[in-house]
Coordinates of C-alpha atoms in Angstrom, one line a residue:
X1264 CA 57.8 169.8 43.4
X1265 CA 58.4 172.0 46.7
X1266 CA 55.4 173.6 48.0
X1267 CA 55.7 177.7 47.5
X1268 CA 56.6 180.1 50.1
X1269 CA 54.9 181.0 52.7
X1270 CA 53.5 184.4 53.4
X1271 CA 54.1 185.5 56.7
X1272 CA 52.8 189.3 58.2
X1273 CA 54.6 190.4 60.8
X1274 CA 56.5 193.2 62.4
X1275 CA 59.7 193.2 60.6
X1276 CA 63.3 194.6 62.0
X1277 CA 66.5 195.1 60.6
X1278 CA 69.7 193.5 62.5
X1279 CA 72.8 195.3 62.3
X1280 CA 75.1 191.6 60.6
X1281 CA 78.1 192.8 63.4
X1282 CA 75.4 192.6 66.3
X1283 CA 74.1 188.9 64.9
X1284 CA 77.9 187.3 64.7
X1285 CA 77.6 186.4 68.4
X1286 CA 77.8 183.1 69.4
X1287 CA 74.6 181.8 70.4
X1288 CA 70.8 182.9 69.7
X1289 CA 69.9 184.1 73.0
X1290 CA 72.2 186.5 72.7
X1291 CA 71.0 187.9 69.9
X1292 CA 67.6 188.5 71.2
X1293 CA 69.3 190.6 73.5
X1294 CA 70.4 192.6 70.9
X1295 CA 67.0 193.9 70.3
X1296 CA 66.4 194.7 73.4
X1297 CA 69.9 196.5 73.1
X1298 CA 68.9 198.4 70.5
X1299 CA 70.9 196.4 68.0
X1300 CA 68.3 196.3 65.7
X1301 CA 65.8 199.3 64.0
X1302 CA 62.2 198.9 62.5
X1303 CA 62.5 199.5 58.7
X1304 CA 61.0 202.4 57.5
X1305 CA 58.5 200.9 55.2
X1306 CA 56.1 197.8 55.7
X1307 CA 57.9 196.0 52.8
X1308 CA 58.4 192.1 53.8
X1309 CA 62.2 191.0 54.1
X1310 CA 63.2 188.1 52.5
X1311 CA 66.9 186.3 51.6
X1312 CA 66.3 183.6 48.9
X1313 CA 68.4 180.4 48.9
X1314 CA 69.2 177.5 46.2
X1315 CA 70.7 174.5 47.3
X1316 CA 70.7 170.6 46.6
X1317 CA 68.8 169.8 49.8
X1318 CA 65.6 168.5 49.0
X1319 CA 62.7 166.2 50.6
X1320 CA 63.1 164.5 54.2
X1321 CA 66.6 166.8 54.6
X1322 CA 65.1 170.0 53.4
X1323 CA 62.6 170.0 56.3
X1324 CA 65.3 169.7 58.4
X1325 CA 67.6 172.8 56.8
X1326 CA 64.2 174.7 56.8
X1327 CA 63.7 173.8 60.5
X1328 CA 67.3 175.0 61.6
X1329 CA 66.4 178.4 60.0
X1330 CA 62.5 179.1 61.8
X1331 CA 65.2 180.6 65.2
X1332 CA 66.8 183.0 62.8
X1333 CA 62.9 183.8 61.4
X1334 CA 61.1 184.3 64.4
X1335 CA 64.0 186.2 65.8
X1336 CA 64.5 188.5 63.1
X1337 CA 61.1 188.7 61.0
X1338 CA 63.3 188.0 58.2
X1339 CA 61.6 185.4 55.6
X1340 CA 63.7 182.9 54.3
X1341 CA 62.7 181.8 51.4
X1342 CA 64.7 177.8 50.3
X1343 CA 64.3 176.4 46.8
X1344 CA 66.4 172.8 46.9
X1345 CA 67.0 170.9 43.2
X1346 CA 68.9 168.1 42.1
X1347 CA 70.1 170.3 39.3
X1348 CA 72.1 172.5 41.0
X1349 CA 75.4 172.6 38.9
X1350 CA 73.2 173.5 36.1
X1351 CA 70.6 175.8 37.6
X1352 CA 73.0 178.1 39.7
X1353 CA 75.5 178.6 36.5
X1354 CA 71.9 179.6 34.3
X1355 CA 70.8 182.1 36.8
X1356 CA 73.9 183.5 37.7
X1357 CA 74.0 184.5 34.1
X1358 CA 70.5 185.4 33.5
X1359 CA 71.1 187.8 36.5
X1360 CA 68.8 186.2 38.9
X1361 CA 71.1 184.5 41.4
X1362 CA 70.0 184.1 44.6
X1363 CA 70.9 185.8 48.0
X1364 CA 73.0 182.9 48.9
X1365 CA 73.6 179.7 47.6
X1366 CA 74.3 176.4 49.4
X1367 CA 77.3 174.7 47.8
X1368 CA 78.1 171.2 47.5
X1369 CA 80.9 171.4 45.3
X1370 CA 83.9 173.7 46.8
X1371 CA 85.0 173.5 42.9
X1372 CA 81.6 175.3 41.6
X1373 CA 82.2 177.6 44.5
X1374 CA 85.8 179.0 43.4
X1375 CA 84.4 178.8 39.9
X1376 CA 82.1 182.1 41.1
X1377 CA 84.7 183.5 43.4
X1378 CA 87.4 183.7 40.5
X1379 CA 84.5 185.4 38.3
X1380 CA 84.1 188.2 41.2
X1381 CA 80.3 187.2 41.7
X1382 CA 80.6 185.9 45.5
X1383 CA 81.0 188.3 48.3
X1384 CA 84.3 187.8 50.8
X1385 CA 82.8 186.8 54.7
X1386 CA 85.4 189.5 55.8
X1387 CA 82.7 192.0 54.2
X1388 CA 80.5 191.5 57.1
X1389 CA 81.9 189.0 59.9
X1390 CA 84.0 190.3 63.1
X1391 CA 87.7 189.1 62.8
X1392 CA 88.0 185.8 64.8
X1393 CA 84.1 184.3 64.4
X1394 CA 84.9 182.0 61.9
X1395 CA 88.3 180.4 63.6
X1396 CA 86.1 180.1 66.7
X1397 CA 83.9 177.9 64.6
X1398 CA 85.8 175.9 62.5
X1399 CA 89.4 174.4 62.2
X1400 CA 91.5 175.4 60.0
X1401 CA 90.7 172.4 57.3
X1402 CA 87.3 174.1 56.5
X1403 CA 88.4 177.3 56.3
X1404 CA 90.7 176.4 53.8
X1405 CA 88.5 174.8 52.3
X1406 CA 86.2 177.7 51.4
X1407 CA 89.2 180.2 50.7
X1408 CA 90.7 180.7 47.0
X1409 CA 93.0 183.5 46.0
X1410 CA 93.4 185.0 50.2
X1411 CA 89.9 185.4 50.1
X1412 CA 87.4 183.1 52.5
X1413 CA 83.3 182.8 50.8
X1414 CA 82.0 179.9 52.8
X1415 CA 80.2 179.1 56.0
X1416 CA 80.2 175.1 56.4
X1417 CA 77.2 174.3 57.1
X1418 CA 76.7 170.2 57.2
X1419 CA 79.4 167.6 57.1
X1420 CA 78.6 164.4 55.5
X1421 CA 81.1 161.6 56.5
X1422 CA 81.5 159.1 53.3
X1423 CA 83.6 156.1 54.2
X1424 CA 80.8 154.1 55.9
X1425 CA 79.5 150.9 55.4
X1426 CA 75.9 150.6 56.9
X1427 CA 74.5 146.8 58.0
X1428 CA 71.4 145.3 60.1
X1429 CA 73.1 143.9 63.2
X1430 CA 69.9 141.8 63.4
X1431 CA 70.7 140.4 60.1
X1432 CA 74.5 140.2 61.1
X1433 CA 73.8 138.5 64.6
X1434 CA 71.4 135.5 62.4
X1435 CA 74.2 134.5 60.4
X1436 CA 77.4 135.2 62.9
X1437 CA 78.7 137.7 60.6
X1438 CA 81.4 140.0 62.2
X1439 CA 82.5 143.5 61.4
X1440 CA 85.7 143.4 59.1
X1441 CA 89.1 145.3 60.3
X1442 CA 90.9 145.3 56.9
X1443 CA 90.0 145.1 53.5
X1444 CA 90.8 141.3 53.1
X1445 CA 88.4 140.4 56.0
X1446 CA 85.4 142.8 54.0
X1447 CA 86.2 140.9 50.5
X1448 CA 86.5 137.4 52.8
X1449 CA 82.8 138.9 54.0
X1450 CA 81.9 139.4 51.3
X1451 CA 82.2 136.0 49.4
X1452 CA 81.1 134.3 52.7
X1453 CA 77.9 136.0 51.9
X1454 CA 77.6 134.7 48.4
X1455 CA 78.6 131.4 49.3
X1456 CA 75.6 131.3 52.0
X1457 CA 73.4 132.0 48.8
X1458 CA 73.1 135.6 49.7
X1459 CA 74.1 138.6 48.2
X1460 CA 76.8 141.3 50.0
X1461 CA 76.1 144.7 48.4
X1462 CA 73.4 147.2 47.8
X1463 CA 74.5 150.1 45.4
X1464 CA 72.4 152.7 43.5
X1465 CA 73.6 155.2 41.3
X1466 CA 70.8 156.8 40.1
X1467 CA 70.3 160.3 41.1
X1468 CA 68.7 162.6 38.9
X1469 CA 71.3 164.6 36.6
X1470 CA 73.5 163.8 39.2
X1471 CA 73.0 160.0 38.5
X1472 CA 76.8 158.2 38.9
X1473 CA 77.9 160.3 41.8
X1474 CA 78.5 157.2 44.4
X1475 CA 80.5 155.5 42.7
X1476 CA 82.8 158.4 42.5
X1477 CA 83.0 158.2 46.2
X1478 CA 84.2 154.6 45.9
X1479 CA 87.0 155.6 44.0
X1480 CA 88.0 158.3 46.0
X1481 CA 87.8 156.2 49.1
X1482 CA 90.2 153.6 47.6
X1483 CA 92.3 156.1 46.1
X1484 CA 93.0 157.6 49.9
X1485 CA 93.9 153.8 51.0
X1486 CA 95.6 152.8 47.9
X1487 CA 97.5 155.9 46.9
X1488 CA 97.6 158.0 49.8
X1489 CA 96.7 161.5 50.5
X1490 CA 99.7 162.8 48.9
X1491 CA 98.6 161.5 46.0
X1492 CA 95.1 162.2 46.3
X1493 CA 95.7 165.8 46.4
X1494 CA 97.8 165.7 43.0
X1495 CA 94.6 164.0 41.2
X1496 CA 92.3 166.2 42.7
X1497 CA 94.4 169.2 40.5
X1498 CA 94.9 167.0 37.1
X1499 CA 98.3 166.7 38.7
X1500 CA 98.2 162.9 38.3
X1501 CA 96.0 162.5 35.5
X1502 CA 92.9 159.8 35.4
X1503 CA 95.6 157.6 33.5
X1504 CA 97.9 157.1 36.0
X1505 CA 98.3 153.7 37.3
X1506 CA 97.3 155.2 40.8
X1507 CA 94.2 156.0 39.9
X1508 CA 93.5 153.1 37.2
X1509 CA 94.2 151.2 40.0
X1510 CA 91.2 152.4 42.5
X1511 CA 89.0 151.8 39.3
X1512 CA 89.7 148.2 39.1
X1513 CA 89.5 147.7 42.9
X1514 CA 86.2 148.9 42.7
X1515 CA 85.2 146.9 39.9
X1516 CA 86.2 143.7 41.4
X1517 CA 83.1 144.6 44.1
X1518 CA 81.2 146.4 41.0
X1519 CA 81.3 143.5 38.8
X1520 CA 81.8 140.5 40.9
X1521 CA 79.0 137.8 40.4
X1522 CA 76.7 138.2 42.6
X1523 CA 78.1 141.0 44.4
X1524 CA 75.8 143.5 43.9
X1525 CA 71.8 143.3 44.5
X1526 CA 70.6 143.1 40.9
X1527 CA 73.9 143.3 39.2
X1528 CA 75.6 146.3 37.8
X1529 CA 73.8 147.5 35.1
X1530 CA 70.6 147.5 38.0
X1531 CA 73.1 149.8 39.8
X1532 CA 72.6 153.0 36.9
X1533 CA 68.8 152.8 37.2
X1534 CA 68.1 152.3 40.9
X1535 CA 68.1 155.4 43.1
X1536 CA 70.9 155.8 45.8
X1537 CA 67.8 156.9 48.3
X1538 CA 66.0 154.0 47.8
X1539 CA 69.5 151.5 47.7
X1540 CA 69.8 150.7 51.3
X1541 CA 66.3 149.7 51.7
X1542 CA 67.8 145.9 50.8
X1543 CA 69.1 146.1 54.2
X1544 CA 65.6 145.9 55.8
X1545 CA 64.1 142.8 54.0
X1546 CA 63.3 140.1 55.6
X1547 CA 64.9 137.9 54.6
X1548 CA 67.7 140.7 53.5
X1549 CA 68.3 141.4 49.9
X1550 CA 72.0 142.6 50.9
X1551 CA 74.3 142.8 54.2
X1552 CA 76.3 145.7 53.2
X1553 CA 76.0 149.4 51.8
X1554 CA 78.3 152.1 51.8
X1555 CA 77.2 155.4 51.5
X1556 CA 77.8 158.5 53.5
X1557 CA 76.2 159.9 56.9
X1558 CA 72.8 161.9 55.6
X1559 CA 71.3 158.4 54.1
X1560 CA 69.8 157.9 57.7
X1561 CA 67.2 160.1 56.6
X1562 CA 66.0 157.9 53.5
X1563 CA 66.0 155.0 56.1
X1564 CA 62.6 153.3 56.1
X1565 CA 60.3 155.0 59.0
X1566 CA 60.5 153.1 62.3
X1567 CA 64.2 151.5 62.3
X1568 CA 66.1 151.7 65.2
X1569 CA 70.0 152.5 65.4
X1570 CA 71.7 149.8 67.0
X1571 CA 69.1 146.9 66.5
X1572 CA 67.9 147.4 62.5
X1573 CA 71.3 149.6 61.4
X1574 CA 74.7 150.5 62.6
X1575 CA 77.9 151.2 60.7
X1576 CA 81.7 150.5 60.3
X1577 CA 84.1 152.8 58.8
X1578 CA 85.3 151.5 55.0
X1579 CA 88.2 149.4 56.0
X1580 CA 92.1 150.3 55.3
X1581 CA 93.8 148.9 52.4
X1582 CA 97.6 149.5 52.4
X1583 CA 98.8 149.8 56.3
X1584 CA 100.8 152.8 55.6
X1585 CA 97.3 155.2 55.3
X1586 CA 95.4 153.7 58.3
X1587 CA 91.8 154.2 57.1
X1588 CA 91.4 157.2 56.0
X1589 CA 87.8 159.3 56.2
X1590 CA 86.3 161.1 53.2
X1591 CA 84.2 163.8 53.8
X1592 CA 82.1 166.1 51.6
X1593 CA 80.0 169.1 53.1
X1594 CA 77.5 171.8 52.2
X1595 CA 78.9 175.7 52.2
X1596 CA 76.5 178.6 52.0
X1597 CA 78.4 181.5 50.1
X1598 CA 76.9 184.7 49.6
X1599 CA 75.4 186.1 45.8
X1600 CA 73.9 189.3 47.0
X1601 CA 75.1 191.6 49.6
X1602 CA 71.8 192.1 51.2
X1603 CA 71.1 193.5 55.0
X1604 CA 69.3 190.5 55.1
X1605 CA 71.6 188.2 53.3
X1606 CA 74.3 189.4 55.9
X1607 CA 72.2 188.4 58.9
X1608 CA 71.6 184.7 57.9
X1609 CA 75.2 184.2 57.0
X1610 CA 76.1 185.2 60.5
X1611 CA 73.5 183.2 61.5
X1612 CA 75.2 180.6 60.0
X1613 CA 78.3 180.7 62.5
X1614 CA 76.3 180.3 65.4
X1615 CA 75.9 176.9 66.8
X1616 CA 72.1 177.2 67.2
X1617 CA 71.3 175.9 63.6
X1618 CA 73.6 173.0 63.5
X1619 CA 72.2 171.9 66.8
X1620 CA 68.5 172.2 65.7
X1621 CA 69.3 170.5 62.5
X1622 CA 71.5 167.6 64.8
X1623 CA 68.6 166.9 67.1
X1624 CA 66.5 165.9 64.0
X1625 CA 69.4 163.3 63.0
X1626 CA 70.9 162.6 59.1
X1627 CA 73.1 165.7 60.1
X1628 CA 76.9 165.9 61.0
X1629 CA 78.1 168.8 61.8
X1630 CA 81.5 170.2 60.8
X1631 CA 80.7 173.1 63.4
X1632 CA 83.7 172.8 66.2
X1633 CA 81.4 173.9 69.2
X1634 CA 78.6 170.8 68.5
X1635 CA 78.7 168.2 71.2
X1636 CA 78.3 164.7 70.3
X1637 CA 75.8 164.3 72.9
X1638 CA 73.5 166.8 70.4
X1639 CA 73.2 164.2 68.3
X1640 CA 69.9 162.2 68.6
X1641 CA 70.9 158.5 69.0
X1642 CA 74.2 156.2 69.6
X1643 CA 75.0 155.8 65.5
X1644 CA 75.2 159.3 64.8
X1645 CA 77.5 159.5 67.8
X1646 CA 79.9 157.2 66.9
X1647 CA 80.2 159.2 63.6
X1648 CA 80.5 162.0 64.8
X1649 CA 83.4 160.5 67.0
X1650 CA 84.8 159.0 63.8
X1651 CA 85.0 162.5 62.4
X1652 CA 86.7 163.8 64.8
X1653 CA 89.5 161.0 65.5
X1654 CA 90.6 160.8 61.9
X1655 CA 94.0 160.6 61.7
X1656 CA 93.6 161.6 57.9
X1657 CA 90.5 163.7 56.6
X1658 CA 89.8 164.2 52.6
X1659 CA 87.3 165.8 51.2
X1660 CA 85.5 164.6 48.2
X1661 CA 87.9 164.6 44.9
X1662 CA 84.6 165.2 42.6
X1663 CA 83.6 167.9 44.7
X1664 CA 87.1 169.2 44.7
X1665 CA 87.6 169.3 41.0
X1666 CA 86.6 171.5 38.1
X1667 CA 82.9 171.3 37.5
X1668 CA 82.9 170.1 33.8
X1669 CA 84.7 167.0 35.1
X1670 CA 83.8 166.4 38.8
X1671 CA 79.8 167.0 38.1
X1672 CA 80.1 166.6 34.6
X1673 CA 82.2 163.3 32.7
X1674 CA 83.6 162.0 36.3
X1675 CA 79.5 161.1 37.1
X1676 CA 78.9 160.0 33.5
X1677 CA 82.2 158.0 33.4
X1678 CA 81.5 156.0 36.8
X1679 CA 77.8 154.9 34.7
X1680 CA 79.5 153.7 31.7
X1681 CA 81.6 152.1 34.3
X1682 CA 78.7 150.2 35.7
X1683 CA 77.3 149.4 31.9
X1684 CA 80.4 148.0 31.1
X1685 CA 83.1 150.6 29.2
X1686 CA 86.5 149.7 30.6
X1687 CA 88.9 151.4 32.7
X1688 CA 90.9 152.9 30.0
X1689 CA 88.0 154.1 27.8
X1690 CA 86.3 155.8 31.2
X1691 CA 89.2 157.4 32.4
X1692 CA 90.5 158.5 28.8
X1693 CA 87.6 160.1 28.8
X1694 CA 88.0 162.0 31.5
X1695 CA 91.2 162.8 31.1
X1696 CA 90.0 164.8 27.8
X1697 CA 87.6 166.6 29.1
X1698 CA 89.6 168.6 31.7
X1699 CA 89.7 172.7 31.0

């Protein structure tokens, strides 16, 4: 449970949004001294409500890249964060209560409201240009359905990663795997030393099931290909398809290999994705490998150091003709009511100052085009950053992607009857039927 609001008296003001799309903070505390901003005409506390997934360890940091845009504004920003999200936002949208601004992780749930007229367009209140200056064009898209842009990208979370102890890899001469036969050839090295490779966890509230989507959308993008990709993301190439059967039984040769996976497959559905990687940091270790995307550094246990207890690899290549490609998925704040307020923290948004405060704090990747790698707080989140930006190919999450009544709805619940068992034509029949 998140502890309530605080209450904060103070002198309030009221920023003109086009004075606050400047590029860096300290400009826009010149603005008040500009006269860029007025004192409201009655004492009544200004607040902009947010809903987003963040939660815990992560939403101390979001809240932390927002106290600049507080103390600068007298604004009160007040963050709720649930692992409900895709069920909450819909029931309060309806109810009438939606929030000031949302913080999307699904770019699908996000054109969902945009189609229904309930978000408000960024061209509403930013200057023409601040966005491109922030972003490239790939984000942008991203957040744009019918001509119309909603989002402001907030954090980038780089999926096709596979974090291991390079204490634990130095004690048993392992080495870090170019292709996919060297990480399966790893992999039953492992086992044959009476060790076990993988540590996976699917459970994750409502949510439970969503990382093993992201192995199938990793080996769909090195199996299939982006061309493809893109066609299953829009039902184009259907669940069915050999392409995509194909990615399912790749991952279930890892999935449901004997003695693969820490605890075996079924453990995977009840053990919690957070907690997952802590097998790294036994002694002796309970696995060598776990793939899971940038923000898990801050679920790490307290105390490990990058570069002695953890580092990463990207997620091999599979078929030479893709390279190795990089999934991404990413967190979008779009806009519910069109507040003064509201309008301030979304320019806000654009500057670099919050993804910088948030980047210092680490288990944050920014897909902000103006944040240095040298922000970042220690070697690994470097080299992912520099990973990021030297992909030849860059995908965003299919799930993410797709229609919400299959990407956060049968796609998560498939991916667990996967791990109980249910075959690869039962889960992706399934699927299949329940697209709108």
């Amino acid at each position: 449970m998140n502890p309530p609001p605080m209450n904060r008296n103070r002198r309030l003001f009221w920023i003109n949004p086009k004075c606050f799309s400047s590029i860096s903070l300290s400009a826009v505390l010149l603005l008040f001294l500009s006269g860029c901003s007025q004192t409201p005409t009655d004492s009544t506390e200004q607040t902009v409500t947010i809903l987003g997934v963040v939660t815990d360890e992560q939403q101390a940091s979001l809240e932390a890249s927002l106290v600049p845009f507080e103390e600068a504004t007298g604004i009160d920003v007040i963050y709720e964060g649930t692992d409900d999200f895709a069920n909450v936002l819909p029931e309060r949208v309806a109810a009438g209560n939606a929030p000031d601004l949302a913080m999307f992780p699904q770019p699908g749930l996000m054109a969902k409201f945009a189609e229904a007229g309930e978000l408000v367009p960024i061209a509403n209140f930013l200057e023409s240009g601040t966005l491109q200056a922030a972003y490239n064009d790939a984000w942008i898209d991203l957040g744009t359905f019918d001509n119309e842009t909603y989002a402001i990208w907030f954090r980038a979370s780089v999926k096709s990663l596979v974090w291991y102890s390079p204490t634990a890899f130095e004690a048993k001469a392992y080495e870090i795997p170019q292709t996919w036969p060297e990480l399966i050839a790893l992999s039953d090295r492992i086992v044959k030393d009476g060790e076990t490779p993988w540590c996976l966890g699917l459970e994750s509230g409502s949510a439970t099931g969503w990382p093993a989507t992201d192995w199938i959308e990793d080996i769909m993008l090195r199996t299939a290909g982006p061309e493809a990709y893109s066609q299953w993301i829009d039902h184009r190439l259907p669940f069915s398809s050999p392409q995509v059967v194909r990615a399912f039984d790749e991952f279930g040769k890892i999935l449901r290999s004997p003695q693969y996976i820490d605890g075996g497959a079924d453990n995977t559905v009840t053990t919690a994705f957070n907690e997952a990687p802590d097998g790294l940091f036994n002694n002796p270790p309970d696995c060598y490998l776990h793939k899971q995307a940038s923000f898990i550094t801050e679920f790490f246990q307290e105390g490990k150091i990058p570069r002695s207890d953890y580092d990463v690899f990207p997620l091999p290549g599979i078929d030479d003709r893709f390279g190795t490609p990089i999934l991404v998925a990413g967190d979008a704040f779009g806009m519910f009511n069109e507040t003064p307020e509201a309008r301030a923290l979304m320019a806000y948004l654009v500057t670099p100052t919050p993804h910088e405060v948030w980047a210092t704090r680490g288990g944050f990747i920014s897909p902000h085009r103006q944040i240095s790698s040298d922000v970042y707080p220690d070697a690994v989140s470097q080299k992912i950053a520099l990973i990021l930006a030297n992909a030849d190919v860059v995908q965003f999450d299919g799930s993410d992607m797709m229609p919400s009544e299959v990407g956060t709805g049968t796609f998560w619940s498939g991916m667990v009857d996967f791990a109980k068992g249910a075959s690869t034509t039962e889960v992706t029949k399934e699927i299949d039927a329940s697209w709108p």
